[in-house]
Amino acid sequence: MLVAPSILSADFGNLASEIKAICDAGCDLIHVDVMDGHYVPNMTIGPVVVNPVAKVATKPLDIHLMVENNTFFVELFAPCKPEYISFHIESENHPHRLIQKIRDYGIKPAIVLNPHTPPEAIEYLLEDLDMVLLMSVNPGFGGQKFIPSVIEKAKKLKELINKRNPNCLIEVDGGVNDKNIHELKEAGVDIVVAGSYVFGNSDYSKAIKSLQV
């Protein structure tokens, strides 16, 4: 299991040292939540913060867009050279076009599904994706409780992926901890996002290792 700590839960007053700490602690990716205050009722960070993060980080960035104008934000964050950019299928009218735009930047495209959105909604896009991110909380805020139904959803998605594009990864974001990690692994999940579980732990290395099952 790959682990992508979400910097939404980091201490922004000491962000550079926090990024260095999770990289040294053995994380696999750094998850960056971008919120515009429109698609979700919260605002977070822009390139003025993410660019310095990218310079300090020794692990790849995983940028998760929770926004209305996806194309604008893809163009805004592409210069940060993340490994992945993911966008919500619920907020995009032309997903195939946006997938290609992300790929044209040399970035791996991913689609996000909210808790209520079934995996079948993106079945015919799977061949063009490198990853699907399943929200196991409602997007917008960190520290929420895990929604258990995502386990069955991940299993269904895995079946579709095996049929359409076996190389596509599954990522889960929200309420992940050492209590549900084994169920997620068994369901076919490849990457977990963990914010408060990692940054709320006094030992980042121990918290990350407990998820790398």
Tab-separated table of C-alpha atoms in Angstrom:
chain	number	residue	atom	x	y	z
A	1	MET	CA	0.000	0.000	0.000
A	2	LEU	CA	1.303	3.439	-0.956
A	3	VAL	CA	0.705	6.285	1.502
A	4	ALA	CA	0.040	9.899	0.519
A	5	PRO	CA	-0.180	12.174	3.586
A	6	SER	CA	-2.513	15.107	2.987
A	7	ILE	CA	-0.854	18.407	3.808
A	8	LEU	CA	-4.316	19.804	4.592
A	9	SER	CA	-3.630	18.510	8.122
A	10	ALA	CA	-0.055	19.820	8.312
A	11	ASP	CA	1.120	22.796	10.350
A	12	PHE	CA	1.136	25.527	7.692
A	13	GLY	CA	3.241	27.736	9.932
A	14	ASN	CA	6.056	25.216	9.509
A	15	LEU	CA	5.114	23.737	6.140
A	16	ALA	CA	8.617	23.241	4.759
A	17	SER	CA	9.730	21.262	7.805
A	18	GLU	CA	6.467	19.264	7.743
A	19	ILE	CA	7.040	18.298	4.098
A	20	LYS	CA	10.621	17.286	4.825
A	21	ALA	CA	9.476	15.281	7.861
A	22	ILE	CA	6.904	13.172	5.994
A	23	CYS	CA	9.363	12.541	3.146
A	24	ASP	CA	12.010	11.431	5.654
A	25	ALA	CA	9.372	9.307	7.393
A	26	GLY	CA	8.872	7.246	4.242
A	27	CYS	CA	5.720	8.531	2.559
A	28	ASP	CA	5.232	7.609	-1.104
A	29	LEU	CA	3.379	10.698	-2.365
A	30	ILE	CA	2.353	14.089	-1.004
A	31	HIS	CA	-1.369	14.755	-1.346
A	32	VAL	CA	-2.333	18.369	-2.029
A	33	ASP	CA	-6.006	19.332	-1.605
A	34	VAL	CA	-6.961	22.312	-3.760
A	35	MET	CA	-10.376	23.795	-2.871
A	36	ASP	CA	-11.955	26.860	-4.470
A	37	GLY	CA	-14.745	27.730	-2.002
A	38	HIS	CA	-17.348	27.041	-4.711
A	39	TYR	CA	-17.341	23.329	-5.489
A	40	VAL	CA	-16.719	22.670	-1.793
A	41	PRO	CA	-17.392	25.066	1.121
A	42	ASN	CA	-13.740	25.600	1.924
A	43	MET	CA	-10.691	27.296	0.413
A	44	THR	CA	-7.140	26.029	0.672
A	45	ILE	CA	-4.019	26.756	-1.346
A	46	GLY	CA	-2.750	27.914	-4.733
A	47	PRO	CA	0.530	27.675	-6.658
A	48	VAL	CA	2.132	30.336	-4.445
A	49	VAL	CA	2.172	27.672	-1.706
A	50	VAL	CA	2.441	24.502	-3.819
A	51	ASN	CA	5.480	25.637	-5.835
A	52	PRO	CA	7.678	25.921	-2.704
A	53	VAL	CA	6.258	22.588	-1.496
A	54	ALA	CA	7.348	20.966	-4.771
A	55	LYS	CA	10.862	22.378	-4.345
A	56	VAL	CA	11.215	21.023	-0.790
A	57	ALA	CA	9.553	17.643	-1.417
A	58	THR	CA	11.622	14.592	-2.303
A	59	LYS	CA	8.462	12.613	-3.113
A	60	PRO	CA	6.005	13.251	-5.999
A	61	LEU	CA	2.963	15.480	-5.603
A	62	ASP	CA	-0.575	14.143	-5.907
A	63	ILE	CA	-2.830	17.158	-6.585
A	64	HIS	CA	-6.547	16.725	-5.878
A	65	LEU	CA	-8.729	19.442	-7.411
A	66	MET	CA	-12.023	20.177	-5.634
A	67	VAL	CA	-13.014	23.046	-7.902
A	68	GLU	CA	-15.549	24.178	-10.483
A	69	ASN	CA	-13.306	25.416	-13.280
A	70	ASN	CA	-11.093	22.352	-13.686
A	71	THR	CA	-9.307	23.446	-16.863
A	72	PHE	CA	-8.202	26.731	-15.283
A	73	PHE	CA	-6.792	24.932	-12.243
A	74	VAL	CA	-5.045	22.254	-14.306
A	75	GLU	CA	-3.249	25.019	-16.223
A	76	LEU	CA	-2.446	26.749	-12.924
A	77	PHE	CA	-0.878	23.719	-11.240
A	78	ALA	CA	0.718	21.912	-14.191
A	79	PRO	CA	3.991	23.914	-13.795
A	80	CYS	CA	4.361	22.350	-10.315
A	81	LYS	CA	4.995	19.066	-12.204
A	82	PRO	CA	2.950	16.754	-9.965
A	83	GLU	CA	2.797	13.010	-10.572
A	84	TYR	CA	-1.026	13.080	-10.600
A	85	ILE	CA	-3.781	15.635	-11.051
A	86	SER	CA	-7.252	14.392	-10.138
A	87	PHE	CA	-10.582	16.102	-10.737
A	88	HIS	CA	-14.146	15.320	-9.690
A	89	ILE	CA	-16.303	13.729	-12.371
A	90	GLU	CA	-19.302	15.530	-10.835
A	91	SER	CA	-17.783	18.929	-11.665
A	92	GLU	CA	-16.659	18.317	-15.251
A	93	ASN	CA	-18.764	18.371	-18.426
A	94	HIS	CA	-15.922	17.276	-20.744
A	95	PRO	CA	-13.877	14.730	-18.791
A	96	HIS	CA	-12.218	13.050	-21.770
A	97	ARG	CA	-10.927	16.386	-23.058
A	98	LEU	CA	-9.558	17.298	-19.625
A	99	ILE	CA	-7.903	13.881	-19.214
A	100	GLN	CA	-6.039	14.462	-22.464
A	101	LYS	CA	-5.053	17.992	-21.410
A	102	ILE	CA	-3.532	16.678	-18.181
A	103	ARG	CA	-1.671	13.952	-20.071
A	104	ASP	CA	-0.369	16.497	-22.603
A	105	TYR	CA	1.426	18.174	-19.689
A	106	GLY	CA	3.196	14.896	-18.915
A	107	ILE	CA	1.063	14.402	-15.796
A	108	LYS	CA	-0.933	11.275	-14.929
A	109	PRO	CA	-4.697	11.986	-15.033
A	110	ALA	CA	-7.067	10.752	-12.342
A	111	ILE	CA	-10.779	11.078	-11.665
A	112	VAL	CA	-12.399	11.464	-8.244
A	113	LEU	CA	-15.746	9.961	-7.239
A	114	ASN	CA	-17.765	11.427	-4.375
A	115	PRO	CA	-19.282	8.962	-1.875
A	116	HIS	CA	-22.644	8.873	-3.716
A	117	THR	CA	-21.222	8.431	-7.247
A	118	PRO	CA	-21.110	4.818	-8.517
A	119	PRO	CA	-17.989	3.411	-10.209
A	120	GLU	CA	-20.044	2.714	-13.333
A	121	ALA	CA	-20.176	6.482	-13.933
A	122	ILE	CA	-16.599	6.371	-15.236
A	123	GLU	CA	-16.438	2.862	-16.722
A	124	TYR	CA	-15.908	4.168	-20.241
A	125	LEU	CA	-13.144	6.545	-19.126
A	126	LEU	CA	-11.062	3.945	-17.296
A	127	GLU	CA	-8.909	3.110	-20.311
A	128	ASP	CA	-7.657	6.722	-20.340
A	129	LEU	CA	-6.891	7.010	-16.611
A	130	ASP	CA	-3.891	6.247	-14.437
A	131	MET	CA	-5.847	6.402	-11.184
A	132	VAL	CA	-9.326	6.668	-9.671
A	133	LEU	CA	-9.709	8.385	-6.297
A	134	LEU	CA	-12.630	7.268	-4.150
A	135	MET	CA	-13.760	9.730	-1.499
A	136	SER	CA	-14.509	7.939	1.769
A	137	VAL	CA	-15.735	11.214	3.314
A	138	ASN	CA	-17.632	14.128	1.815
A	139	PRO	CA	-15.047	16.447	0.228
A	140	GLY	CA	-14.146	19.798	1.731
A	141	PHE	CA	-12.730	19.247	5.210
A	142	GLY	CA	-10.146	17.045	6.898
A	143	GLY	CA	-10.654	14.889	9.980
A	144	GLN	CA	-13.990	13.350	8.957
A	145	LYS	CA	-15.212	9.845	9.787
A	146	PHE	CA	-14.654	7.052	7.265
A	147	ILE	CA	-17.741	5.986	5.237
A	148	PRO	CA	-17.653	2.141	5.330
A	149	SER	CA	-19.562	1.643	2.057
A	150	VAL	CA	-16.416	2.680	0.167
A	151	ILE	CA	-15.086	-0.852	0.761
A	152	GLU	CA	-17.753	-2.437	-1.453
A	153	LYS	CA	-17.395	0.422	-3.904
A	154	ALA	CA	-13.663	-0.236	-4.198
A	155	LYS	CA	-14.338	-3.909	-4.911
A	156	LYS	CA	-16.771	-3.009	-7.713
A	157	LEU	CA	-14.320	-0.498	-9.135
A	158	LYS	CA	-11.545	-3.110	-9.046
A	159	GLU	CA	-13.703	-5.456	-11.144
A	160	LEU	CA	-14.247	-2.723	-13.746
A	161	ILE	CA	-10.560	-1.836	-13.760
A	162	ASN	CA	-9.538	-5.464	-14.269
A	163	LYS	CA	-11.829	-5.561	-17.291
A	164	ARG	CA	-10.995	-2.154	-18.793
A	165	ASN	CA	-7.505	-1.098	-17.660
A	166	PRO	CA	-5.598	-3.301	-15.169
A	167	ASN	CA	-2.844	-0.676	-14.841
A	168	CYS	CA	-5.209	1.913	-13.345
A	169	LEU	CA	-4.664	2.429	-9.600
A	170	ILE	CA	-7.283	2.940	-6.884
A	171	GLU	CA	-6.751	5.619	-4.235
A	172	VAL	CA	-8.972	6.227	-1.194
A	173	ASP	CA	-9.172	9.534	0.668
A	174	GLY	CA	-10.839	10.258	4.006
A	175	GLY	CA	-10.815	8.773	7.501
A	176	VAL	CA	-8.102	6.233	6.694
A	177	ASN	CA	-6.314	4.726	9.686
A	178	ASP	CA	-4.758	1.495	10.994
A	179	LYS	CA	-8.234	0.138	11.813
A	180	ASN	CA	-9.544	0.080	8.225
A	181	ILE	CA	-6.327	-0.240	6.215
A	182	HIS	CA	-6.459	-4.038	5.906
A	183	GLU	CA	-10.023	-3.971	4.588
A	184	LEU	CA	-8.982	-1.369	2.029
A	185	LYS	CA	-6.024	-3.513	0.979
A	186	GLU	CA	-8.251	-6.574	0.555
A	187	ALA	CA	-10.702	-4.504	-1.523
A	188	GLY	CA	-7.961	-3.777	-4.063
A	189	VAL	CA	-6.927	-0.265	-3.010
A	190	ASP	CA	-3.380	0.732	-4.039
A	191	ILE	CA	-2.909	4.174	-2.419
A	192	VAL	CA	-4.389	5.753	0.694
A	193	VAL	CA	-4.534	9.431	1.584
A	194	ALA	CA	-4.077	10.072	5.289
A	195	GLY	CA	-4.090	13.547	6.773
A	196	SER	CA	-5.036	13.775	10.426
A	197	TYR	CA	-3.933	10.168	11.062
A	198	VAL	CA	-0.353	10.982	10.023
A	199	PHE	CA	0.007	14.610	11.086
A	200	GLY	CA	-1.910	14.000	14.320
A	201	ASN	CA	0.598	11.338	15.317
A	202	SER	CA	3.740	12.293	17.232
A	203	ASP	CA	5.702	9.740	15.177
A	204	TYR	CA	5.100	10.282	11.445
A	205	SER	CA	7.227	7.292	10.492
A	206	LYS	CA	5.276	4.931	12.727
A	207	ALA	CA	1.939	6.225	11.401
A	208	ILE	CA	3.003	5.881	7.753
A	209	LYS	CA	4.476	2.409	8.246
A	210	SER	CA	1.255	1.223	9.910
A	211	LEU	CA	-0.553	1.947	6.614
A	212	GLN	CA	2.049	0.421	4.282
A	213	VAL	CA	0.543	-3.068	4.555
